[in-house]
Short mmCIF file of C-alpha atoms in Angstrom, two decimals:
data_model
loop_
_atom_site.label_atom_id
_atom_site.label_comp_id
_atom_site.label_asym_id
_atom_site.label_seq_id
_atom_site.Cartn_x
_atom_site.Cartn_y
_atom_site.Cartn_z
CA UNK L 1 118.47 -190.93 -16.40
CA UNK L 2 119.28 -194.55 -15.71
CA UNK L 3 120.64 -195.98 -12.50
CA UNK L 4 123.45 -197.72 -14.33
CA UNK L 5 126.62 -196.57 -12.55
CA UNK L 6 128.47 -194.03 -14.68
CA UNK L 7 129.78 -191.59 -12.08
CA UNK L 8 132.83 -192.82 -10.18
CA UNK L 9 134.04 -191.08 -7.03
CA UNK L 10 137.13 -191.41 -4.88
CA UNK L 11 136.00 -192.70 -1.49
CA UNK L 12 138.40 -191.76 1.30
CA UNK L 13 137.18 -194.67 3.43
CA UNK L 14 138.29 -197.28 0.89
CA UNK L 15 141.09 -195.26 -0.68
CA UNK L 16 139.72 -196.16 -4.11
CA UNK L 17 137.55 -194.79 -6.90
CA UNK L 18 134.12 -196.47 -6.69
CA UNK L 19 130.99 -196.54 -8.80
CA UNK L 20 128.42 -194.21 -7.33
CA UNK L 21 125.35 -196.29 -6.51
CA UNK L 22 122.83 -194.21 -4.55
CA UNK L 23 120.94 -195.54 -1.57
CA UNK L 24 117.67 -194.70 -3.37
CA UNK L 25 117.54 -194.92 -7.16
CA UNK L 26 117.25 -191.49 -8.73
CA UNK L 27 118.11 -189.65 -5.50
CA UNK L 28 121.41 -188.39 -4.10
CA UNK L 29 121.83 -187.23 -0.49
CA UNK L 30 124.88 -185.11 0.39
CA UNK L 31 126.14 -183.60 3.63
CA UNK L 32 128.90 -180.98 3.46
CA UNK L 33 130.67 -179.77 6.58
CA UNK L 34 130.15 -176.03 6.40
CA UNK L 35 131.74 -173.09 8.13
CA UNK L 36 132.65 -172.54 11.75
CA UNK L 37 131.63 -168.90 11.72
CA UNK L 38 134.42 -167.41 13.80
CA UNK L 39 135.85 -164.86 11.32
CA UNK L 40 135.59 -163.59 7.76
CA UNK L 41 136.06 -166.22 5.03
CA UNK L 42 139.21 -166.54 2.95
CA UNK L 43 139.44 -168.30 -0.39
CA UNK L 44 140.63 -171.50 1.26
CA UNK L 45 137.37 -171.70 3.20
CA UNK L 46 135.15 -171.49 0.14
CA UNK L 47 137.01 -173.97 -2.06
CA UNK L 48 134.95 -176.87 -0.72
CA UNK L 49 131.80 -174.93 -1.49
CA UNK L 50 132.85 -174.53 -5.12
CA UNK L 51 134.18 -178.08 -5.51
CA UNK L 52 131.08 -179.81 -4.20
CA UNK L 53 128.77 -177.36 -5.96
CA UNK L 54 130.14 -178.89 -9.18
CA UNK L 55 129.29 -182.36 -7.81
CA UNK L 56 125.77 -181.23 -7.01
CA UNK L 57 125.29 -179.59 -10.42
CA UNK L 58 126.57 -182.67 -12.24
CA UNK L 59 124.33 -185.03 -10.30
CA UNK L 60 121.36 -182.76 -11.02
CA UNK L 61 122.28 -182.58 -14.71
CA UNK L 62 122.45 -186.36 -14.77
CA UNK L 63 118.86 -186.48 -13.53
CA UNK L 64 119.24 -187.06 -9.80
CA UNK L 65 116.99 -185.44 -7.23
CA UNK L 66 119.67 -184.02 -4.92
CA UNK L 67 119.24 -183.24 -1.23
CA UNK L 68 122.20 -181.07 -0.22
CA UNK L 69 122.80 -180.19 3.43
CA UNK L 70 125.52 -177.73 4.48
CA UNK L 71 125.68 -176.95 8.18
CA UNK L 72 126.78 -173.92 10.14
CA UNK L 73 128.79 -174.42 13.33
CA UNK L 74 127.65 -171.41 15.35
CA UNK L 75 128.85 -172.50 18.79
CA UNK L 76 132.52 -173.34 19.28
CA UNK L 77 135.50 -172.54 21.50
CA UNK L 78 136.99 -170.19 18.88
CA UNK L 79 133.74 -168.29 18.44
CA UNK L 80 133.43 -167.78 22.19
CA UNK L 81 137.08 -166.72 22.56
CA UNK L 82 137.02 -164.22 19.70
CA UNK L 83 133.68 -162.75 20.67
CA UNK L 84 134.85 -162.29 24.26
CA UNK L 85 138.10 -160.65 23.11
CA UNK L 86 136.09 -158.22 20.98
CA UNK L 87 133.62 -157.54 23.80
CA UNK L 88 130.70 -158.74 21.69
CA UNK L 89 127.92 -161.28 22.40
CA UNK L 90 128.83 -164.70 21.02
CA UNK L 91 125.55 -164.99 19.12
CA UNK L 92 126.08 -161.66 17.39
CA UNK L 93 129.64 -162.66 16.47
CA UNK L 94 128.47 -165.95 14.97
CA UNK L 95 125.60 -164.33 13.06
CA UNK L 96 127.88 -161.64 11.64
CA UNK L 97 130.29 -164.14 10.13
CA UNK L 98 127.54 -166.52 9.05
CA UNK L 99 126.29 -163.68 6.86
CA UNK L 100 129.84 -163.14 5.57
CA UNK L 101 130.11 -166.79 4.54
CA UNK L 102 126.69 -166.71 2.89
CA UNK L 103 127.75 -163.63 0.94
CA UNK L 104 130.97 -165.35 -0.13
CA UNK L 105 129.15 -168.44 -1.38
CA UNK L 106 126.59 -166.28 -3.16
CA UNK L 107 129.29 -164.16 -4.79
CA UNK L 108 130.83 -167.28 -6.33
CA UNK L 109 127.53 -168.64 -7.59
CA UNK L 110 127.44 -171.57 -5.17
CA UNK L 111 123.88 -172.85 -5.15
CA UNK L 112 122.13 -172.45 -1.79
CA UNK L 113 121.81 -175.75 0.07
CA UNK L 114 118.52 -177.57 0.40
CA UNK L 115 118.79 -176.70 4.09
CA UNK L 116 121.49 -174.99 6.15
CA UNK L 117 121.05 -176.09 9.77
CA UNK L 118 122.78 -174.36 12.68
CA UNK L 119 124.26 -176.38 15.51
CA UNK L 120 122.44 -174.33 18.16
CA UNK L 121 119.11 -175.27 16.60
CA UNK L 122 119.65 -179.01 17.04
CA UNK L 123 120.57 -179.51 20.67
CA UNK L 124 117.54 -181.78 21.20
CA UNK L 125 118.76 -184.17 18.49
CA UNK L 126 122.27 -184.12 19.95
CA UNK L 127 121.00 -185.02 23.41
CA UNK L 128 118.99 -187.90 21.92
CA UNK L 129 122.10 -189.20 20.15
CA UNK L 130 124.12 -189.04 23.37
CA UNK L 131 121.40 -190.95 25.21
CA UNK L 132 121.56 -193.73 22.59
CA UNK L 133 125.34 -193.91 22.96
CA UNK L 134 125.20 -194.09 26.75
CA UNK L 135 122.49 -196.78 26.64
CA UNK L 136 124.63 -198.94 24.33
CA UNK L 137 127.79 -198.51 26.44
CA UNK L 138 129.67 -196.29 23.99
CA UNK L 139 129.59 -193.06 26.04
CA UNK L 140 129.87 -192.00 29.65
CA UNK L 141 129.53 -188.88 31.81
CA UNK L 142 132.43 -187.59 33.85
CA UNK L 143 133.35 -184.31 35.48
CA UNK L 144 130.31 -182.56 34.01
CA UNK L 145 131.18 -183.62 30.47
CA UNK L 146 130.12 -186.59 28.34
CA UNK L 147 132.71 -188.57 26.37
CA UNK L 148 132.73 -191.17 23.63
CA UNK L 149 134.56 -194.36 24.62
CA UNK L 150 136.90 -194.89 21.63
CA UNK L 151 137.96 -198.39 22.69
CA UNK L 152 134.31 -199.48 22.71
CA UNK L 153 134.21 -199.07 18.93
CA UNK L 154 136.55 -201.67 17.35
CA UNK L 155 136.52 -200.04 13.88
CA UNK L 156 137.87 -196.72 15.10
CA UNK L 157 140.42 -195.43 12.55
CA UNK L 158 138.69 -196.91 9.50
CA UNK L 159 138.53 -193.57 7.65
CA UNK L 160 141.86 -191.99 8.53
CA UNK L 161 143.95 -195.12 8.95
CA UNK L 162 145.06 -194.02 12.41
CA UNK L 163 146.24 -196.80 14.70
CA UNK L 164 144.41 -196.70 18.00
CA UNK L 165 147.70 -196.40 19.94
CA UNK L 166 148.59 -193.25 17.99
CA UNK L 167 145.30 -191.40 18.47
CA UNK L 168 145.47 -187.89 19.92
CA UNK L 169 142.21 -185.94 19.98
CA UNK L 170 143.86 -182.56 20.53
CA UNK L 171 141.44 -181.66 23.31
CA UNK L 172 143.95 -181.11 26.07
CA UNK L 173 143.71 -182.55 29.57
CA UNK L 174 140.25 -183.46 30.86
CA UNK L 175 139.79 -184.83 34.36
CA UNK L 176 136.63 -186.75 33.54
CA UNK L 177 138.11 -188.88 30.74
CA UNK L 178 138.74 -192.56 31.33
CA UNK L 179 141.17 -192.65 28.42
CA UNK L 180 142.96 -189.69 26.74
CA UNK L 181 141.89 -191.10 23.34
CA UNK L 182 138.21 -190.57 24.13
CA UNK L 183 136.60 -187.46 22.66
CA UNK L 184 134.06 -185.00 24.03
CA UNK L 185 130.41 -185.27 23.09
CA UNK L 186 129.09 -182.68 25.54
CA UNK L 187 130.95 -179.94 27.43
CA UNK L 188 129.81 -179.04 30.93
CA UNK L 189 128.79 -175.44 31.51
CA UNK L 190 131.44 -172.86 32.38
CA UNK L 191 130.81 -169.40 33.88
CA UNK L 192 129.88 -166.85 31.23
CA UNK L 193 129.40 -169.42 28.44
CA UNK L 194 126.09 -170.31 26.78
CA UNK L 195 124.57 -173.58 27.92
CA UNK L 196 121.56 -175.82 27.46
CA UNK L 197 119.88 -178.19 29.96
CA UNK L 198 120.49 -181.93 29.60
CA UNK L 199 120.14 -185.04 31.79
CA UNK L 200 123.86 -184.62 32.65
CA UNK L 201 123.66 -180.96 33.58
CA UNK L 202 123.86 -177.75 31.64
CA UNK L 203 126.45 -177.45 28.91
CA UNK L 204 127.06 -177.11 25.19
CA UNK L 205 127.75 -179.57 22.35
CA UNK L 206 131.09 -180.89 21.21
CA UNK L 207 132.01 -180.16 17.60
CA UNK L 208 131.95 -183.75 16.32
CA UNK L 209 128.53 -184.46 17.79
CA UNK L 210 126.90 -181.59 15.93
CA UNK L 211 127.37 -182.94 12.41
CA UNK L 212 126.19 -186.47 13.20
CA UNK L 213 122.99 -185.10 14.72
CA UNK L 214 122.28 -182.68 11.87
CA UNK L 215 123.09 -185.16 9.09
CA UNK L 216 120.78 -187.72 10.65
CA UNK L 217 118.00 -185.18 11.13
CA UNK L 218 117.81 -184.19 7.47
CA UNK L 219 119.22 -187.15 5.54
CA UNK L 220 118.33 -190.09 7.75
CA UNK L 221 120.31 -192.78 9.50
CA UNK L 222 122.13 -193.61 6.26
CA UNK L 223 122.84 -191.33 3.30
CA UNK L 224 125.00 -191.23 0.21
CA UNK L 225 127.90 -188.77 0.38
CA UNK L 226 129.70 -186.86 3.13
CA UNK L 227 132.01 -184.07 1.94
CA UNK L 228 134.55 -181.75 3.48
CA UNK L 229 138.13 -180.56 3.48
CA UNK L 230 140.91 -183.10 3.85
CA UNK L 231 141.88 -181.48 7.16
CA UNK L 232 138.62 -182.84 8.59
CA UNK L 233 139.41 -186.53 7.98
CA UNK L 234 140.86 -186.76 11.49
CA UNK L 235 139.62 -186.27 14.06
CA UNK L 236 136.32 -184.72 12.97
CA UNK L 237 135.06 -187.18 10.37
CA UNK L 238 136.62 -190.17 12.09
CA UNK L 239 134.70 -189.27 15.22
CA UNK L 240 131.48 -188.67 13.29
CA UNK L 241 131.67 -192.21 11.91
CA UNK L 242 132.43 -193.71 15.31
CA UNK L 243 129.58 -192.05 17.21
CA UNK L 244 127.03 -192.51 14.42
CA UNK L 245 127.73 -196.16 13.73
CA UNK L 246 128.14 -196.98 17.40
CA UNK L 247 124.61 -195.62 17.82
CA UNK L 248 123.40 -198.01 15.11
CA UNK L 249 123.28 -195.69 12.08
CA UNK L 250 124.83 -196.60 8.73
CA UNK L 251 125.80 -192.95 8.20
CA UNK L 252 127.68 -191.96 5.00
CA UNK L 253 128.30 -194.48 2.21
CA UNK L 254 130.95 -192.37 0.43
CA UNK L 255 133.46 -189.88 1.81
CA UNK L 256 134.82 -187.12 -0.44
CA UNK L 257 137.54 -184.70 0.65
CA UNK L 258 138.90 -181.66 -1.16
CA UNK L 259 142.48 -180.47 -1.04
CA UNK L 260 143.62 -177.23 0.54
CA UNK L 261 144.42 -173.88 -0.98
CA UNK L 262 148.09 -173.47 -0.08
CA UNK L 263 150.44 -170.51 -0.03
CA UNK L 264 154.15 -171.19 0.02
CA UNK L 265 153.38 -174.89 0.35
CA UNK L 266 151.40 -174.46 3.57
CA UNK L 267 147.67 -174.71 4.18
CA UNK L 268 146.00 -171.33 4.03
CA UNK L 269 144.95 -170.53 7.58
CA UNK L 270 144.63 -167.62 9.93
CA UNK L 271 147.17 -169.09 12.34
CA UNK L 272 149.84 -169.04 9.63
CA UNK L 273 149.05 -165.44 8.78
CA UNK L 274 148.79 -166.25 5.08
CA UNK L 275 145.13 -165.52 4.58
CA UNK L 276 143.75 -164.14 1.35
CA UNK L 277 140.34 -162.80 2.21
CA UNK L 278 137.46 -163.01 -0.23
CA UNK L 279 137.10 -159.26 -0.25
CA UNK L 280 140.78 -158.70 -1.02
CA UNK L 281 140.79 -161.11 -3.94
CA UNK L 282 137.50 -159.80 -5.32
CA UNK L 283 139.04 -156.34 -5.42
CA UNK L 284 141.40 -157.71 -8.08
CA UNK L 285 139.28 -160.16 -10.07
CA UNK L 286 135.60 -160.65 -10.84
CA UNK L 287 133.64 -163.29 -8.88
CA UNK L 288 133.23 -165.54 -11.94
CA UNK L 289 136.99 -165.42 -12.51
CA UNK L 290 137.70 -166.39 -8.89
CA UNK L 291 135.18 -169.23 -9.12
CA UNK L 292 136.87 -170.45 -12.31
CA UNK L 293 140.25 -170.35 -10.54
CA UNK L 294 139.10 -172.18 -7.40
CA UNK L 295 137.29 -174.84 -9.42
CA UNK L 296 139.89 -175.36 -12.14
CA UNK L 297 142.11 -177.84 -10.29
CA UNK L 298 141.00 -181.36 -9.43
CA UNK L 299 139.08 -181.16 -6.16
CA UNK L 300 141.40 -183.64 -4.42
CA UNK L 301 144.60 -181.78 -5.38
CA UNK L 302 146.28 -178.97 -3.52
CA UNK L 303 145.78 -175.57 -5.13
CA UNK L 304 148.92 -173.49 -4.66
CA UNK L 305 147.95 -169.84 -4.75
CA UNK L 306 150.03 -167.35 -6.69
CA UNK L 307 149.20 -164.12 -8.47
CA UNK L 308 150.50 -165.69 -11.69
CA UNK L 309 148.21 -168.71 -11.35
CA UNK L 310 145.25 -166.44 -10.58
CA UNK L 311 146.02 -164.26 -13.58
CA UNK L 312 146.38 -167.30 -15.85
CA UNK L 313 142.95 -168.48 -14.73
CA UNK L 314 141.49 -165.03 -15.37
CA UNK L 315 142.97 -164.99 -18.87
CA UNK L 316 141.59 -168.47 -19.58
CA UNK L 317 138.12 -167.45 -18.41
CA UNK L 318 138.23 -164.19 -20.39
CA UNK L 319 139.23 -166.15 -23.49
CA UNK L 320 136.07 -168.24 -23.17
CA UNK L 321 134.00 -165.16 -22.41
CA UNK L 322 135.40 -163.23 -25.38
CA UNK L 323 134.62 -166.07 -27.77
CA UNK L 324 131.02 -166.31 -26.59
CA UNK L 325 130.56 -162.56 -26.92
CA UNK L 326 132.04 -162.60 -30.42
CA UNK L 327 129.57 -165.28 -31.46
CA UNK L 328 126.69 -163.36 -29.92
CA UNK L 329 127.68 -160.20 -31.79
CA UNK L 330 128.57 -161.75 -35.14
CA UNK L 331 126.12 -164.67 -35.34
CA UNK L 332 123.28 -164.15 -32.87
CA UNK L 333 121.90 -165.10 -29.46
CA UNK L 334 123.62 -168.16 -27.99
CA UNK L 335 121.39 -170.76 -26.35
CA UNK L 336 122.55 -173.43 -23.88
CA UNK L 337 123.34 -176.54 -25.91
CA UNK L 338 124.65 -179.98 -24.99
CA UNK L 339 127.92 -180.92 -23.32
CA UNK L 340 130.28 -183.17 -25.22
CA UNK L 341 130.79 -186.88 -24.49
CA UNK L 342 134.39 -186.21 -23.47
CA UNK L 343 133.26 -183.55 -21.01
CA UNK L 344 130.79 -186.00 -19.46
CA UNK L 345 133.43 -188.72 -19.31
CA UNK L 346 135.78 -186.34 -17.49
CA UNK L 347 133.26 -185.42 -14.80
CA UNK L 348 132.14 -189.04 -14.45
CA UNK L 349 135.79 -189.86 -13.69
CA UNK L 350 135.84 -188.51 -10.12
CA UNK L 351 134.97 -184.95 -11.22
CA UNK L 352 138.09 -184.48 -13.35
CA UNK L 353 137.51 -180.78 -13.94
CA UNK L 354 140.93 -180.15 -15.58
CA UNK L 355 140.06 -182.64 -18.32
CA UNK L 356 136.58 -181.14 -18.60
CA UNK L 357 138.07 -177.67 -19.02
CA UNK L 358 140.42 -178.98 -21.69
CA UNK L 359 137.29 -179.97 -23.62
CA UNK L 360 135.87 -176.47 -23.12
CA UNK L 361 139.02 -174.82 -24.45
CA UNK L 362 139.17 -177.26 -27.33
CA UNK L 363 135.65 -176.28 -28.30
CA UNK L 364 136.63 -172.61 -28.04
CA UNK L 365 139.58 -173.12 -30.42
CA UNK L 366 137.33 -174.89 -32.92
CA UNK L 367 134.74 -172.15 -32.57
CA UNK L 368 137.29 -169.40 -33.18
CA UNK L 369 138.47 -171.17 -36.32
CA UNK L 370 134.87 -171.46 -37.48
CA UNK L 371 134.31 -167.74 -36.89
CA UNK L 372 137.44 -166.79 -38.79
CA UNK L 373 136.47 -168.92 -41.78
CA UNK L 374 132.88 -167.69 -41.85
CA UNK L 375 131.39 -170.96 -40.58
CA UNK L 376 128.61 -169.38 -38.58
CA UNK L 377 126.86 -172.68 -37.82
CA UNK L 378 130.07 -174.26 -36.55
CA UNK L 379 130.83 -171.25 -34.34
CA UNK L 380 127.32 -171.29 -32.89
CA UNK L 381 127.44 -175.04 -32.21
CA UNK L 382 130.73 -174.61 -30.31
CA UNK L 383 129.36 -171.67 -28.33
CA UNK L 384 126.18 -173.50 -27.34
CA UNK L 385 128.19 -176.52 -26.19
CA UNK L 386 130.54 -174.30 -24.20
CA UNK L 387 127.60 -172.67 -22.42
CA UNK L 388 126.32 -176.10 -21.39
CA UNK L 389 129.71 -177.20 -20.07
CA UNK L 390 130.52 -173.96 -18.30
CA UNK L 391 127.06 -174.00 -16.75
CA UNK L 392 127.82 -177.34 -15.10
CA UNK L 393 131.04 -175.80 -13.75
CA UNK L 394 129.00 -172.88 -12.43
CA UNK L 395 130.56 -170.07 -14.47
CA UNK L 396 128.84 -169.77 -17.85
CA UNK L 397 129.86 -166.25 -18.97
CA UNK L 398 126.52 -165.66 -20.68
CA UNK L 399 124.45 -166.69 -17.67
CA UNK L 400 122.61 -163.60 -16.46
CA UNK L 401 124.47 -163.89 -13.15
CA UNK L 402 127.85 -163.27 -14.78
CA UNK L 403 126.96 -161.44 -18.01
CA UNK L 404 127.69 -157.90 -16.89
CA UNK L 405 129.44 -156.39 -19.87
CA UNK L 406 126.63 -153.91 -20.71
CA UNK L 407 128.26 -150.71 -22.03
CA UNK L 408 131.73 -152.19 -21.97
CA UNK L 409 130.43 -155.21 -23.84
CA UNK L 410 128.83 -153.07 -26.51
CA UNK L 411 132.02 -151.06 -26.92
CA UNK L 412 134.13 -154.21 -27.16
CA UNK L 413 131.78 -155.68 -29.74
CA UNK L 414 132.02 -152.52 -31.82
CA UNK L 415 135.81 -152.59 -31.57
CA UNK L 416 135.79 -156.24 -32.64
CA UNK L 417 133.86 -155.41 -35.82
CA UNK L 418 136.22 -152.56 -36.70
CA UNK L 419 139.39 -154.49 -35.90
CA UNK L 420 138.23 -157.52 -37.90
CA UNK L 421 137.67 -155.28 -40.91
CA UNK L 422 141.19 -153.94 -40.59
CA UNK L 423 142.60 -157.44 -40.19
CA UNK L 424 140.82 -158.53 -43.35
CA UNK L 425 142.42 -155.61 -45.20
CA UNK L 426 145.77 -156.60 -43.74
CA UNK L 427 145.26 -160.21 -44.83
CA UNK L 428 144.52 -159.02 -48.37
CA UNK L 429 147.64 -156.86 -48.38
CA UNK L 430 149.77 -159.77 -47.19
CA UNK L 431 148.29 -162.04 -49.84
CA UNK L 432 149.21 -159.38 -52.44
CA UNK L 433 152.71 -159.20 -50.88
CA UNK L 434 152.09 -155.54 -50.10
CA UNK L 435 154.16 -155.66 -46.93
CA UNK L 436 154.23 -151.90 -46.48
CA UNK L 437 150.43 -151.71 -46.41
CA UNK L 438 150.22 -154.71 -44.06
CA UNK L 439 152.73 -153.13 -41.65
CA UNK L 440 150.94 -149.79 -41.81
CA UNK L 441 147.66 -151.41 -40.76
CA UNK L 442 149.36 -153.29 -37.91
CA UNK L 443 151.10 -150.12 -36.71
CA UNK L 444 147.87 -148.12 -36.89
CA UNK L 445 146.10 -150.72 -34.75
CA UNK L 446 148.98 -150.76 -32.29
CA UNK L 447 148.84 -146.99 -31.96
CA UNK L 448 145.14 -147.35 -31.15
CA UNK L 449 145.96 -149.81 -28.35
CA UNK L 450 145.23 -152.99 -30.29
CA UNK L 451 147.90 -155.69 -30.21
CA UNK L 452 147.82 -158.16 -33.12
CA UNK L 453 149.37 -161.62 -32.79
CA UNK L 454 149.69 -163.95 -35.76
CA UNK L 455 148.92 -167.54 -34.76
CA UNK L 456 148.34 -170.84 -36.48
CA UNK L 457 144.63 -170.12 -36.16
CA UNK L 458 144.97 -166.74 -37.86
CA UNK L 459 145.54 -163.27 -36.43
CA UNK L 460 144.23 -162.68 -32.91
CA UNK L 461 143.86 -159.28 -31.27
CA UNK L 462 143.75 -157.93 -27.75
CA UNK L 463 143.61 -154.54 -26.09
CA UNK L 464 146.87 -153.39 -24.52
CA UNK L 465 146.78 -151.98 -21.00
CA UNK L 466 149.00 -149.00 -21.70
CA UNK L 467 151.46 -150.24 -19.06
CA UNK L 468 155.12 -150.85 -19.78
CA UNK L 469 155.78 -154.51 -20.45
#
C-alpha cells in the first residue's frame, strides 16, 4: 500500500468529497456511534453497522491497519424508563439488549470492533473531560447538573450548519442552565436512578459526553473518521465536536453519516410504529441476503424498505450465489481472486457500492456466458474475481460463514447437470428445426418444476415454487 490518496470520502463537516489522508501513514482510526441498548434492534439500527463495515473492510484490503471503535450506550433516560416500566433492573435491561445487538451484528457478518466500550465503564474519563471544560471556562455546574456553555465556543454549528439563534437541544426545561441552548454534560442524581460520585455531587453522564470520552480514550485526542447515522448530526455530533475541541482536542478529521432505512417515506423508528425487527426479517430471508440488501444502496442515501425491494435484492444475491455454485460443480473449487479496477474505483469514490455491485453482476454475466460456451478458464476467472469483490462487501456466498447449501446444494448441483443435458438436447433439436422435440423437452422440464427462459445469453433455468403466478 502507498499513502498516495486514492480513497475519497464525503465529509459532512465540509459538505464535500475529500481525499482520505490518515493522521498516521498506514493507519486508520474510526469511531462509530453504536447502539443505545434500550430495546431489540430493527434493520434500521444495523444499517450503519453494515455500511461502515464495508469501509473498514476496504481500508483493510487497501493495506491500512484499522482501529475500529464502536461504543455501547448502556445508561440513558430511555433505558431507565423502559426498565422501570418492565419492573426490571436497568443494568439487566441494558445487558439483555446489548446481547441482542451483538447477535444482530454477528448474524449479518459485521466484523467485531477492535474494542466495544460501554459508557458506564468510562465515568472516570468523563469526569476528567468535564474538569478540563470547567477549568477553561466552557462548562459550569448548576442545580446539581453540569452544562456546556454553547456561546463560549464560537464555532458551534460547524457540522450541522445550525445558526446559534436557532439551536434547540431538546432537553426540556432545566433550572440550572444559564442559557437554554446549553447542553447537559452531567445529570445530578435522582431518587431510584444509578449514580456515580463526582466533584459536583453524585449523578450520571449526559449522552453527548460519553462518546467524546470514549473516543479519546481509545483513539487519542485526534483521530481519522467519526461515523454514525445522519440523525446524529445534530445535536449529538455537533455537541461532541464542541466539547472535545473546547477542551483542546482535535477530535475527528472526517465525519461520515449514513442515511436512514425508511418505510412509507419516514425514518424507521419505534415511535412511528413502523419497525421491522431483525428477527422478523430473518424469518423471511437468510442473513447474507439481508446484509446484501442493507448494503446495496449508497451509504449516504435513504433506503426505502419494501417487500419488493427486499425480494429483488434476494434474487440478485441468489443469482451471484447460483453462478458460483455452478462453477464449483462444473469446473472445480473457486479460490478468492482479485477485484477488478472498476470495482476498486467505485469503492474509492466515497464507497459507491451500487457501482461496485454493477461490476459484480457484470462479471457474473460474463462468467455465465463462459460456462455456456465451455470456457472453463473464463468462468473460473470471473468466479474468483466475484469472490474477492463480494468478500469486500461482506457477503461472499462461498465464504464458510454463508456457504450453507450442504444437502440442498448437492441436490441443486445434480439438478443443474441433468437440466443442462436436457437443454443441450433441446438446443440440438432447435438447430435441426425439430420444433416438436424442442417443445416436448421444454414441457417435460416444466412438468418437473423447471422453468426455462430463453435469453440473449442462452437458455436459463430456475425452479418454480409451485405457487400460482
